[in-house]
Structures are given as C-alpha cells and as structure tokens.
Tab-separated table of C-alpha atoms and ligand atoms in Angstrom:
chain	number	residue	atom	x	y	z
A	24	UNK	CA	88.936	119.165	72.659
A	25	UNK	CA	91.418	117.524	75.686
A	26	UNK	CA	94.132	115.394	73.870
A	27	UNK	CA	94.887	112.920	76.759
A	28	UNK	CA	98.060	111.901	74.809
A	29	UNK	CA	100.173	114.579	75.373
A	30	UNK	CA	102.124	113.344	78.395
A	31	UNK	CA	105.442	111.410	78.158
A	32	UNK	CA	104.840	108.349	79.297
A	33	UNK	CA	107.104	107.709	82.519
A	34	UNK	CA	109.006	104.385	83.837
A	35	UNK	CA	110.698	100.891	82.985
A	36	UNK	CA	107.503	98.423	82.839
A	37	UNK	CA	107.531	97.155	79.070
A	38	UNK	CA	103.860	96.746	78.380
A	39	UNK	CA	102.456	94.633	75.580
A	40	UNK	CA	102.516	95.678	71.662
A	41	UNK	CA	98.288	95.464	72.612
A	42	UNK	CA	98.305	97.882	75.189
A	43	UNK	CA	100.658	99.830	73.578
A	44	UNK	CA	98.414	100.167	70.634
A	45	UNK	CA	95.097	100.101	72.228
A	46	UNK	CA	96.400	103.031	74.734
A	47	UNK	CA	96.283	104.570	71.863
A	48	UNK	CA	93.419	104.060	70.014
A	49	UNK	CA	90.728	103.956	73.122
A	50	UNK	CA	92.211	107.575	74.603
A	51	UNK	CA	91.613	108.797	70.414
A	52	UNK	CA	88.385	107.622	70.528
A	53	UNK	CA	87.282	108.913	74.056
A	54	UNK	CA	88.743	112.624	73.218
A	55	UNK	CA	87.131	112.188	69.995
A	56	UNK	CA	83.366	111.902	70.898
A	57	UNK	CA	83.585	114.260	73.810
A	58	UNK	CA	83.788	111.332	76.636
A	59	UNK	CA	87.338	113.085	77.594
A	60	UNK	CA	85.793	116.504	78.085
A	61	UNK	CA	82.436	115.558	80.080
A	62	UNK	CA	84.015	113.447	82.641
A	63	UNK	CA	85.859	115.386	85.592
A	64	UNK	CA	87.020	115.068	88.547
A	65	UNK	CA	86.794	112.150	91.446
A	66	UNK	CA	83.709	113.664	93.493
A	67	UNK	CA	83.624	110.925	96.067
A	68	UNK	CA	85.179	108.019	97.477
A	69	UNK	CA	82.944	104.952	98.787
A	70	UNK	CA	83.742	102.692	101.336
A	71	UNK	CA	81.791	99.833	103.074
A	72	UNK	CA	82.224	98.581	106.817
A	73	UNK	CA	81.225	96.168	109.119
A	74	UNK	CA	77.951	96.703	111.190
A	75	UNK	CA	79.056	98.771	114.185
A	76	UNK	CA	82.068	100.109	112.712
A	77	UNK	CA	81.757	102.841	111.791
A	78	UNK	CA	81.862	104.946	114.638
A	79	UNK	CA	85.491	104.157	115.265
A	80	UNK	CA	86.590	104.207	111.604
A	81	UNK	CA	85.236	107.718	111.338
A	82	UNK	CA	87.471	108.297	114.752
A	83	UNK	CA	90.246	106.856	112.910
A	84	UNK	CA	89.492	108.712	109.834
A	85	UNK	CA	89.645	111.793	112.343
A	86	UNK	CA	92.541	111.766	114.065
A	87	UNK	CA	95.015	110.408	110.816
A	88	UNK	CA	93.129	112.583	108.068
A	89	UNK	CA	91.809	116.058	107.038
A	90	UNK	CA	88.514	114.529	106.925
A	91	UNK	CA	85.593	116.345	108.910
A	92	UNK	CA	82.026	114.442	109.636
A	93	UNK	CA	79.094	116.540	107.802
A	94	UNK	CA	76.194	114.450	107.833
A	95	UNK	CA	74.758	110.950	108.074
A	96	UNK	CA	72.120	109.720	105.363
A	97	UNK	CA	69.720	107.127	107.035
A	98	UNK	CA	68.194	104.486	105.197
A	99	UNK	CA	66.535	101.238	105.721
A	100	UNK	CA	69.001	98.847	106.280
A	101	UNK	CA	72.333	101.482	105.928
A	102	UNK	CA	73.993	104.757	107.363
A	103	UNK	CA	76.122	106.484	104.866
A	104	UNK	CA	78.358	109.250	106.768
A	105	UNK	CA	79.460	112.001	104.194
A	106	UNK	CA	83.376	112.786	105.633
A	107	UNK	CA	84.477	116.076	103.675
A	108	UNK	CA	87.307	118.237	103.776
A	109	UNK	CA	86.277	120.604	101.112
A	110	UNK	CA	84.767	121.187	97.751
A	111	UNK	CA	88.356	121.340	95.956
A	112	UNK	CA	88.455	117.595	97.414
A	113	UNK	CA	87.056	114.511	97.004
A	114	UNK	CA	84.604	113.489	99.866
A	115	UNK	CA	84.758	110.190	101.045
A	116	UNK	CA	81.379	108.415	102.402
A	117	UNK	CA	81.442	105.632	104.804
A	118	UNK	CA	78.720	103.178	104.585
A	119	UNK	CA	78.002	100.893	107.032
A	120	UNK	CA	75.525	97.897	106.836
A	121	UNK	CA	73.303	97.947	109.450
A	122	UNK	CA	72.152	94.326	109.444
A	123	UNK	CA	74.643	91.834	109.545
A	124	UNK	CA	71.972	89.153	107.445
A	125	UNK	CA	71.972	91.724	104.535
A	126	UNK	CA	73.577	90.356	101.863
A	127	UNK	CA	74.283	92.836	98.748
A	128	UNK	CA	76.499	92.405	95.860
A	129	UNK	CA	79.624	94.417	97.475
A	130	UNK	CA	79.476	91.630	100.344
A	131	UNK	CA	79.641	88.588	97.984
A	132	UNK	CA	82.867	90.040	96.422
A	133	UNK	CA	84.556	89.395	99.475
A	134	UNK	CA	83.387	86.231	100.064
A	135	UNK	CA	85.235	83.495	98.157
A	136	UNK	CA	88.589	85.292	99.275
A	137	UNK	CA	90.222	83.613	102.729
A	138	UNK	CA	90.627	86.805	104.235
A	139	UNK	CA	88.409	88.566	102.574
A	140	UNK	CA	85.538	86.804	104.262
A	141	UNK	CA	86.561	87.331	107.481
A	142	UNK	CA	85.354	90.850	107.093
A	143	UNK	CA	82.937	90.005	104.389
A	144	UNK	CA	81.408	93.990	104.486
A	145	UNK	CA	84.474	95.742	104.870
A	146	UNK	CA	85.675	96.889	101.493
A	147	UNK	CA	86.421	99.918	99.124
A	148	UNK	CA	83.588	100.229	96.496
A	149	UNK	CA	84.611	102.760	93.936
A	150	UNK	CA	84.624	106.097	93.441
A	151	UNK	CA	82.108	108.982	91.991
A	152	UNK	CA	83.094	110.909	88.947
A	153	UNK	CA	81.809	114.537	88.292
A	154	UNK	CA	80.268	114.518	85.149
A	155	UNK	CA	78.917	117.296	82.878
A	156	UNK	CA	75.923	115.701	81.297
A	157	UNK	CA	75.255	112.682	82.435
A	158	UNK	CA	72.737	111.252	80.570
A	159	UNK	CA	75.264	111.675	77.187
A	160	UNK	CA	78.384	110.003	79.282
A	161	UNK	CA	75.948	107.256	80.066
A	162	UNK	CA	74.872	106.533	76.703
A	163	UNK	CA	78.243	106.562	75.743
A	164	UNK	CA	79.456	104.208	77.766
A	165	UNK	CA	76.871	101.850	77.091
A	166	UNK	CA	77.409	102.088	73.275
A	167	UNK	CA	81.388	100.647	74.416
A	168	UNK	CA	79.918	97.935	76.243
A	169	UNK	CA	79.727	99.246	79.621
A	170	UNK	CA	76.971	97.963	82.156
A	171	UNK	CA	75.411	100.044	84.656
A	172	UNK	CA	73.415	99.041	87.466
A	173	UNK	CA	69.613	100.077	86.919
A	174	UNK	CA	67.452	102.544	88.639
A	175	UNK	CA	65.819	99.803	90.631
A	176	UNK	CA	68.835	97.929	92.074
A	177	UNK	CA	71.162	101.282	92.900
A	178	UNK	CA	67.479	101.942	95.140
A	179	UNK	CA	67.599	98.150	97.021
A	180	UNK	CA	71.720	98.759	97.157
A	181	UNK	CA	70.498	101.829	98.960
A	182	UNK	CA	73.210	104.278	96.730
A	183	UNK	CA	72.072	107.980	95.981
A	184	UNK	CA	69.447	108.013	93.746
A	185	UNK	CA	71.310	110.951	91.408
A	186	UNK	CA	73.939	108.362	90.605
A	187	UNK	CA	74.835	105.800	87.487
A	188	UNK	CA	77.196	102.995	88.638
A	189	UNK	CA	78.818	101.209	86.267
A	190	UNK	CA	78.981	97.189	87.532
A	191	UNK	CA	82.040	95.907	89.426
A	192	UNK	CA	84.987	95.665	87.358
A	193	UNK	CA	86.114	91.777	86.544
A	194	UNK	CA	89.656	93.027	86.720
A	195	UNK	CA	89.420	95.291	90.159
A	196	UNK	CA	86.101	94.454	91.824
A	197	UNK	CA	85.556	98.262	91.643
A	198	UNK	CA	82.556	100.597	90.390
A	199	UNK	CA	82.630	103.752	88.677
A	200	UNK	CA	79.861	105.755	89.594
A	201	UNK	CA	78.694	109.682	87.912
A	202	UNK	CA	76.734	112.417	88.724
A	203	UNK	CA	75.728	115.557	87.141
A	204	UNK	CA	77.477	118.791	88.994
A	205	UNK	CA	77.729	122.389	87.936
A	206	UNK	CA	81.351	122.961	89.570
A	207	UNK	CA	79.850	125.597	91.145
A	208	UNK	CA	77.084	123.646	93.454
A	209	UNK	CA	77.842	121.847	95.954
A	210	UNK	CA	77.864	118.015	96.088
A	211	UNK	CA	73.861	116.485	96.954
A	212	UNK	CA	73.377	113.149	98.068
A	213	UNK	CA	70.194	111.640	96.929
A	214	UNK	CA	69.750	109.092	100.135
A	215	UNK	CA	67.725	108.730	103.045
A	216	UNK	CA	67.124	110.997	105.587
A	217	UNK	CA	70.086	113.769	106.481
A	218	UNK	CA	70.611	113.672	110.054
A	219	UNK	CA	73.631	114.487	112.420
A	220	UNK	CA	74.470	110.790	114.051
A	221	UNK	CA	75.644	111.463	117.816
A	222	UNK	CA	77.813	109.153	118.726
A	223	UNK	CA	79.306	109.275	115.130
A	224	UNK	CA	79.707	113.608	115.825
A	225	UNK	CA	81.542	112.464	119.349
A	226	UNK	CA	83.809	110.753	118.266
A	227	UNK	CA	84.881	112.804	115.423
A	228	UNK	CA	84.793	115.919	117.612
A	229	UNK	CA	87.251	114.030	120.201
A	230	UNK	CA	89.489	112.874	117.189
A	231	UNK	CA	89.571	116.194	115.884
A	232	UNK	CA	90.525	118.114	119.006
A	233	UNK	CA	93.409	115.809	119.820
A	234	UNK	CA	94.606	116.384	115.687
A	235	UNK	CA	94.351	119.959	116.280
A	236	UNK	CA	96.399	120.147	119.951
A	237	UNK	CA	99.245	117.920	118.282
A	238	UNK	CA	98.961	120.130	115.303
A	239	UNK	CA	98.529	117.155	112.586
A	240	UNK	CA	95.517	119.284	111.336
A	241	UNK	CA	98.086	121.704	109.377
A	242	UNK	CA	100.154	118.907	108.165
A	243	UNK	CA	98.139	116.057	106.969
A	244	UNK	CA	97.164	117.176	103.192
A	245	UNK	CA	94.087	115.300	100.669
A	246	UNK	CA	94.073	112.390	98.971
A	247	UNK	CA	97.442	111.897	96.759
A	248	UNK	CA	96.497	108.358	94.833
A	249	UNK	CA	94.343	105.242	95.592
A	250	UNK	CA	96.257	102.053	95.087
A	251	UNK	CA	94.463	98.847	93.672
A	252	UNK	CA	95.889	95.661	93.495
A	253	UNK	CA	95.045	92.953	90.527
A	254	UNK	CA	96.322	89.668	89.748
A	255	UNK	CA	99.141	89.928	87.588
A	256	UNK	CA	97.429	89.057	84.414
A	257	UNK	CA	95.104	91.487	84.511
A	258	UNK	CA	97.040	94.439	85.142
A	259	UNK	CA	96.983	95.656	81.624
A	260	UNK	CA	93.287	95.447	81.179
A	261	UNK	CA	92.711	97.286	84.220
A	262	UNK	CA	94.315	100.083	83.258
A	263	UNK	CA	93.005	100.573	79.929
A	264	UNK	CA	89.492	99.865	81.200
A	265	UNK	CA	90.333	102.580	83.993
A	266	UNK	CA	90.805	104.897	81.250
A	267	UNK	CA	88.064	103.772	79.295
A	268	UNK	CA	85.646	104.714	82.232
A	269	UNK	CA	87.564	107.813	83.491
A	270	UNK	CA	89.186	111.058	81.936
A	271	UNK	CA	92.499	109.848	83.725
A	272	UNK	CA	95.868	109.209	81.377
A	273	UNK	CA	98.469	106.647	81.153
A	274	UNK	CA	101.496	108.461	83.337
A	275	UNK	CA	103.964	105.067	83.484
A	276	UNK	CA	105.009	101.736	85.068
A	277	UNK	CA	107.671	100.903	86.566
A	278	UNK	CA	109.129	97.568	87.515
A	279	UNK	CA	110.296	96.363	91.168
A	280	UNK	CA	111.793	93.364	90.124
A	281	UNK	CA	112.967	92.213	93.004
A	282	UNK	CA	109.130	91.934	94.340
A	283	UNK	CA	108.383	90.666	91.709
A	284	UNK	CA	105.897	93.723	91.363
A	285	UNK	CA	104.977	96.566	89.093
A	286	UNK	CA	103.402	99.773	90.190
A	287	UNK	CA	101.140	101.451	87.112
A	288	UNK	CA	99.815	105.080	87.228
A	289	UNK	CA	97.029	107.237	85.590
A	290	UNK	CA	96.144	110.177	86.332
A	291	UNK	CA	93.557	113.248	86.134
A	292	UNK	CA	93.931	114.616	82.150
A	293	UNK	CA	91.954	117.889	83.960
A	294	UNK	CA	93.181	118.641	87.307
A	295	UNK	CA	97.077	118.552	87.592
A	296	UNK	CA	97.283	118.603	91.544
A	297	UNK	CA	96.303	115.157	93.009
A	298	UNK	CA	94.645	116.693	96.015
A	299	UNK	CA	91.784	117.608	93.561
A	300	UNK	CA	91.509	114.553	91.779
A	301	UNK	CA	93.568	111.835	93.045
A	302	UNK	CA	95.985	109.518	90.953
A	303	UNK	CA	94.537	105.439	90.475
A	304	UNK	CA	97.358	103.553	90.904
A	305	UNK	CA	97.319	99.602	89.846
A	306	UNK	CA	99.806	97.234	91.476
A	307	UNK	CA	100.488	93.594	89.720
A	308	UNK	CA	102.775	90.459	90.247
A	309	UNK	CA	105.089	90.550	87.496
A	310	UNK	CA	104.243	86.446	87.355
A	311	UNK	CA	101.239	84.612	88.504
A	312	UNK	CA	101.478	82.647	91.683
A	313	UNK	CA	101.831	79.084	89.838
A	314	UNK	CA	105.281	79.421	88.874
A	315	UNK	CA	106.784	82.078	91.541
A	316	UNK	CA	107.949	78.149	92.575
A	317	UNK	CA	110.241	78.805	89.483
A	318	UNK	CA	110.843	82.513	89.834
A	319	UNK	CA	111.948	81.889	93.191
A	320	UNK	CA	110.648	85.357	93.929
A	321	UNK	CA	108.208	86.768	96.708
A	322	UNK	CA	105.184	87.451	95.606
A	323	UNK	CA	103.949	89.832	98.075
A	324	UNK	CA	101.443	91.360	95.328
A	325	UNK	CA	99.701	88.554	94.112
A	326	UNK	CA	99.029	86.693	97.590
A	327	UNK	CA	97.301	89.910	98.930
A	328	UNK	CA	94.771	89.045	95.673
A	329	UNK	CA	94.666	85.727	96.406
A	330	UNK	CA	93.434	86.438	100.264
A	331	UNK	CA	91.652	89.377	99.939
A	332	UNK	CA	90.482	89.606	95.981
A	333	UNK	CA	91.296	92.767	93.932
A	334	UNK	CA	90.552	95.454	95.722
A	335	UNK	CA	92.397	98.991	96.967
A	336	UNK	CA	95.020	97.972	99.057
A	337	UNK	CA	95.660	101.694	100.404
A	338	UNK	CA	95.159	105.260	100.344
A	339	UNK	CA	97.544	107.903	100.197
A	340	UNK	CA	97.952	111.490	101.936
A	341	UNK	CA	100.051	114.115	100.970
A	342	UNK	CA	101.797	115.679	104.306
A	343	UNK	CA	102.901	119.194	103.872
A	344	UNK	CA	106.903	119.436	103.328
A	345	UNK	CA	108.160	121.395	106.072
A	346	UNK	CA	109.804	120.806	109.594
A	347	UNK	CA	107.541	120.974	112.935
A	348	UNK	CA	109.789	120.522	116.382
A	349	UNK	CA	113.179	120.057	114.532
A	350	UNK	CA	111.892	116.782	112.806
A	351	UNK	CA	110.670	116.239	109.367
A	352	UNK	CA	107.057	116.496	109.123
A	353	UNK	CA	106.122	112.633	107.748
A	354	UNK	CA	108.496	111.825	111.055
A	355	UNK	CA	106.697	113.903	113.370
A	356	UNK	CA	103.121	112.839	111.790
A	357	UNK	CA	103.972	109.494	112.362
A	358	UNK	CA	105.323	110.003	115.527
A	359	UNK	CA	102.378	111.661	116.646
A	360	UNK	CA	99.981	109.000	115.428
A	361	UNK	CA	102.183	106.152	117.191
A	362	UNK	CA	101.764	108.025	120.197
A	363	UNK	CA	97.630	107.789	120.007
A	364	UNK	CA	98.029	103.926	119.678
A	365	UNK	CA	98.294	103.742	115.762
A	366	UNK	CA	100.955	100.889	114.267
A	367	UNK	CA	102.822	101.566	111.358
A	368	UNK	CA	104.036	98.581	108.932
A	369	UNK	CA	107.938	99.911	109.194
A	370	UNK	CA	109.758	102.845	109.471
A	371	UNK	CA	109.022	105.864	107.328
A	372	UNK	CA	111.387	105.147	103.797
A	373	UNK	CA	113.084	107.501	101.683
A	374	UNK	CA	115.060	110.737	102.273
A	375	UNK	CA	114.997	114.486	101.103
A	376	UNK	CA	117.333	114.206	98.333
A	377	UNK	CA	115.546	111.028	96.837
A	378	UNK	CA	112.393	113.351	96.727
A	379	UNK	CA	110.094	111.905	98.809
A	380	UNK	CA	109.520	109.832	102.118
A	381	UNK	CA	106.608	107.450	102.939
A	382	UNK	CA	105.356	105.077	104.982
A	383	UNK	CA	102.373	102.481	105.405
A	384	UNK	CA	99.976	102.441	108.239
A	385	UNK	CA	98.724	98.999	109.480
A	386	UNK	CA	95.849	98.281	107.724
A	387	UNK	CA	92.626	99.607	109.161
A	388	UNK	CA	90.615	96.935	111.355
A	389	UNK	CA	87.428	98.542	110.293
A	390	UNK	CA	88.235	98.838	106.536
A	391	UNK	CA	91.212	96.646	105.753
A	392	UNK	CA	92.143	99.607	104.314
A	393	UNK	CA	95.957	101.015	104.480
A	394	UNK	CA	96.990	104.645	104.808
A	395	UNK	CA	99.959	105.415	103.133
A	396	UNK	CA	101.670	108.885	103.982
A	397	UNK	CA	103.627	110.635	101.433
A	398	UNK	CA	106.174	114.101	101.538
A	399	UNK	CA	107.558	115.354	98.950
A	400	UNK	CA	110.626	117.774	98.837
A	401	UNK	CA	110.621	120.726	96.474
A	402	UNK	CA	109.413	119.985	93.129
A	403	UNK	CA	109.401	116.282	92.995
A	404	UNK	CA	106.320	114.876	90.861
A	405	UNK	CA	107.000	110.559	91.276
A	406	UNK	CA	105.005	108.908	93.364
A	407	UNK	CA	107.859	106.755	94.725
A	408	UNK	CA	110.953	105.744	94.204
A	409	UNK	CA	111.945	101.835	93.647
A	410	UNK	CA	113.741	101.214	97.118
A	411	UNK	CA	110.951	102.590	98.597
A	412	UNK	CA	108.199	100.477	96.808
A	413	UNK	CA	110.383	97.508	97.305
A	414	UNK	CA	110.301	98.205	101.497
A	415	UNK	CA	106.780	99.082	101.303
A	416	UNK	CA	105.463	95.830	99.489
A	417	UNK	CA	107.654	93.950	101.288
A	418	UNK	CA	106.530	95.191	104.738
A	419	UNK	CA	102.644	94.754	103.706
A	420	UNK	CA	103.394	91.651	102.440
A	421	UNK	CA	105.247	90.327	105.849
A	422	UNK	CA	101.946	91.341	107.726
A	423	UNK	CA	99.702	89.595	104.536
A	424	UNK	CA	101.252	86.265	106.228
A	425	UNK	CA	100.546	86.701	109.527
A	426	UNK	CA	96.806	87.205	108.839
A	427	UNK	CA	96.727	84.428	106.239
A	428	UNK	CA	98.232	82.130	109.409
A	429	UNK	CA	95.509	83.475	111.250
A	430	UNK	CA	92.929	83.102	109.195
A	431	UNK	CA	93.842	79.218	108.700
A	432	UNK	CA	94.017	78.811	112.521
A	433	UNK	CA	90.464	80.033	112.903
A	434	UNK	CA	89.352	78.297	109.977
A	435	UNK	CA	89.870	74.961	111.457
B	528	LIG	FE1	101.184	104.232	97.353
C-alpha cells in the first residue's frame, strides 16, 4: 500500500489547524481503501476554444510546445484534436465548439465573469486520470460524496464515451475525469469519427518545421505543473479536494507576501518526474478583495478570479538545461519565439545559481491560457523561487488591467 504521507512538507504558508488535520486524515483514508493505489497518472489534458480556433491554437501549440497533431475526433456539434508527444506524457486534446449557439455547461462557467465572457468557450476543463479499475475508483468516490456526470450527459457534452467525469469543482471550476488503461495500451478515445483534419495537419506541419530549423524541438521539454487560480478563501479546500480526487500529495506553500499571494503544490505520489505526471499547482490571495482597501496590497491573484472565474491561469514547460549559441537555453527559447511574433509578459526571471529561470508568455488569444517556461540548473527540485513568483504575478497581473479596461470600454 502507497503511504502518500511520507514527504516533508515544503514552504512558509501556515495553513489552518483544519487542513492541517484533515491533510491528514483524508490521504489515511484514501491509502487505506486502495483509492491511492488505483489512481495514476494525468492521461490527458482538456481544453475548450472558440469556434474557429482551433486551427491556430494547434499552430501555436506547435511552434512553442513538444506537442504533435495525431488525430481529430468528429462529432456532431465538436472537433476534439488529440495533440501528443508521447505515451510517457500526458496528451492534451483541444476541443473546439463548432456552433457558436451551443451552449454546454463548460460555456456557462465563463459567463458571469467580465472577462471571462468575452471568450465565453475558451477555457481549461480538467484533466483525465489513468485509473486501474475504474468501476471500484468510481464507486469510491461516490461513497465520499463525489458527483459524476452520467452516461447520458458526458454523450450530449460530446466527451469520450470510456470516461467518468466528476462535476466541476465549486472551488476551481475544474473536472476530474478517469479511464481504465493497462499502462501498456495505448490511450483510446471513445468519440466520433477519427479523421486527419487538413487544415488543422497544415498548420501543425508548418509550425513544426519552423520548431525544428530553429532547433526549439530539442529544447522545449513536457508539461512541468498546471497552475489554477482560486479566490483566496477557497484555497485550502481546493487542495484537499484535489487530493481527495487524485493520487497527488501535499508538497508545500509558500507565501509571497508582498503580492499578497500564495503559491500551493501537490504532486504525483507515483511518478516522481513531472514530465510524466505533471504537478497541480493552486494560487490564492492571501486576503479577499473587500479589504485589500485595508491591506493596501495588490491583489494581482484575486482580480484575475474576479474577471475570469477560477480557472488554470497557465501551463508550464520544462526547457532542457543546457546552452545553444552561447546563450542560456530559456533565453534562446524565448528569443526564438519573440522572433515568430510571440509576446512575452517580461523578461525571463531568475539566474543559475538561484536554480531556476522562468518566464510567462502572453496569454493565448485562443485559450486565455498562459505558457510559462521553466529551466532548471543541476539538481534543483522548487518550482520557483519567491522573487521570481513575485515578478511573475506581478507582470500577469499588470496585463489583467489592461484587459479589464478593455473589457469595460466594450461593455458600454
Ligand atoms: Fe508556474
């Protein structure tokens, strides 16, 4: 049996005597009745775009990731494209609605949020665990309370058919999907009909042989962590209900004061290396908006929940520590990317004997989505280091402003 409480827990965020004792008692419980050992890793990450957007998110997807186009699954009012680097990754699948009228439950999430609504499809759903019995790690999870979706709704939300999706998260907006996998097959798709989208294998083809001339395809690595954001008091329950639906641990918080910001990680119990299973990483206010007036803090955090909702704010790629053309990799990936017409939020942050460097990408016009890009030197396990968090919500929140202006100028 996998004891998920074996890791020192990391950081300076001082959590609540209830989360400290309910940490506890719900990672007991799941390594007790086998919930620990069933679920493994992150088999899939879901994403939703606008209609007619996919084509160039896929491009973009192309040209700043490992990601290669394998197939499109056609259905009646959707076209899921299955992006895959390999099987010792998770895939990602990009679903675009194909009729603006339709109306599904991922849309109306977006849609009480001022910016949000602007782009009412485009949004990160969730993410598919690997399970090894299914049917047990369902009935589990109902017996603590969680709700699926049933058979007949994940058919009209026009998800694989092989899949159980746990309902949005209050606390993230988020699903949890699993399917049943022998490690050893490869990863089926119960949707629609498999076809190979032209204009979709274009553009991927064109993105991919610019990657490969510059020579990102070598240094661009897999998924390192997904970051959600929450309002702030709900960051404790979202990580405990992470864990609660997931075989992930508690790794640490730690506290960027001066953002008034905390950034909370868990973690793969099974699969040490992040490329296999990436990290979930939760990012909260430190105080809710209604008294940052007292504070007298920014509050970068909680006003990207009050425009957009909780969602993922970004998603992380390891590049490969090494030097190409006398520069440092992350500088000459991000160089490289500028050059094709990408923007950047700020320079790239950190240095080699801090550990690590990173930097955020502007977000995505087809997914609202940012890509973050992360090097690490040598052995260095953090995720960040507080300077560089501090810069990097700073910098997102800066650009929050501008499209909350904008969004009030085409509101009226
Ligand atoms: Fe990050």
């Amino acid at each position: 049996m996998t004891n998920s409480l074996t890791h020192p827990k990391q950081g300076d965020k001082e959590n609540s005597p209830w989360f400290n004792e309910f940490l506890i008692k719900l990672l007991e419980d799941r390594d007790r009745i086998g919930l620990t050992d069933m679920i493994r890793q992150i088999d899939a990450l879901m994403i939703t775009v606008e209609p007619g957007c996919s084509i160039a998110y896929i491009k973009e997807l192309s040209l700043m990731t490992p990601y290669h186009y394998l197939v499109t699954l056609e259905s009646e009012t959707h076209w899921t494209h299955i992006l895959r680097i390999d099987m010792r990754s998770p895939d990602i699948l990009v679903r675009e609605v194909r009729d603006p009228n339709v109306s599904g439950i991922f849309r109306s999430l977006n849609e009480v949020y001022p910016i949000g609504a602007h782009k009412p499809n485009s949004r990160y759903m969730g993410e598919i665990f690997r399970v090894t019995n299914l049917h047990e790690v369902v009935e589990l999870q109902r017996a603590r309370e969680i709700r699926f979706f049933n058979q007949d709704q994940i058919r009209k939300l026009e998800l694989p058919g092989n899949l159980a999706l746990v309902k949005p998260s209050p606390y993230t907006h988020n699903v949890v999907g699993y399917w049943e996998r022998p490690e050893s097959e490869l990863r089926i798709y119960a949707l629609g009909n498999s076809i190979i989208h032209n204009e979709v294998n274009k553009a991927y083809v064109e993105a991919k042989n610019i990657q490969a001339k510059v020579g990102l395809d070598q240094l661009i690595l897999p998924v390192d962590h997904l970051a959600t954001r929450v309002y702030s008091q709900n960051r404790e329950a979202a990580i405990l209900e992470y864990l609660t639906l997931s075989s992930y641990y508690y790794w640490g918080s730690y506290n960027i004061e001066d953002q008034n910001s905390s950034t909370n990680v868990t973690k793969s119990i099974h699969y040490p290396h992040e490329s296999y299973s990436p990290a979930k990483v939760f990012t909260a206010a430190n105080h809710p908006y209604f008294v940052n007036h007292i504070v007298g803090l920014p509050s970068p955090t909680e006003n990207f929940v009050r425009n957009y909702g909780p969602r993922l704010h970004h998603i992380a790629l390891s590049v490969a520590d090494g030097e190409t053309k006398g520069m440092e990799n992350i500088d000459y990936v991000v160089e490289t990317i500028r050059a094709q017409g990408k923007d950047f939020l700020l320079d790239v942050i950190g240095s080699k004997e801090e550990g690590l460097k990173q930097i955020f990408s502007s977000a995505s016009e087809h997914s609202s989505l940012i890509v973050e890009y992360v090097q690490r030197y040598g052995d260095f396990q953090g995720f960040f280091t507080k300077d560089n968090v501090a810069s990097l919500t700073m910098a997102a929140g800066v650009e929050e402003n501008l499209k909350m202006l904008q969004a009030e100028a085409t509101d009226q």
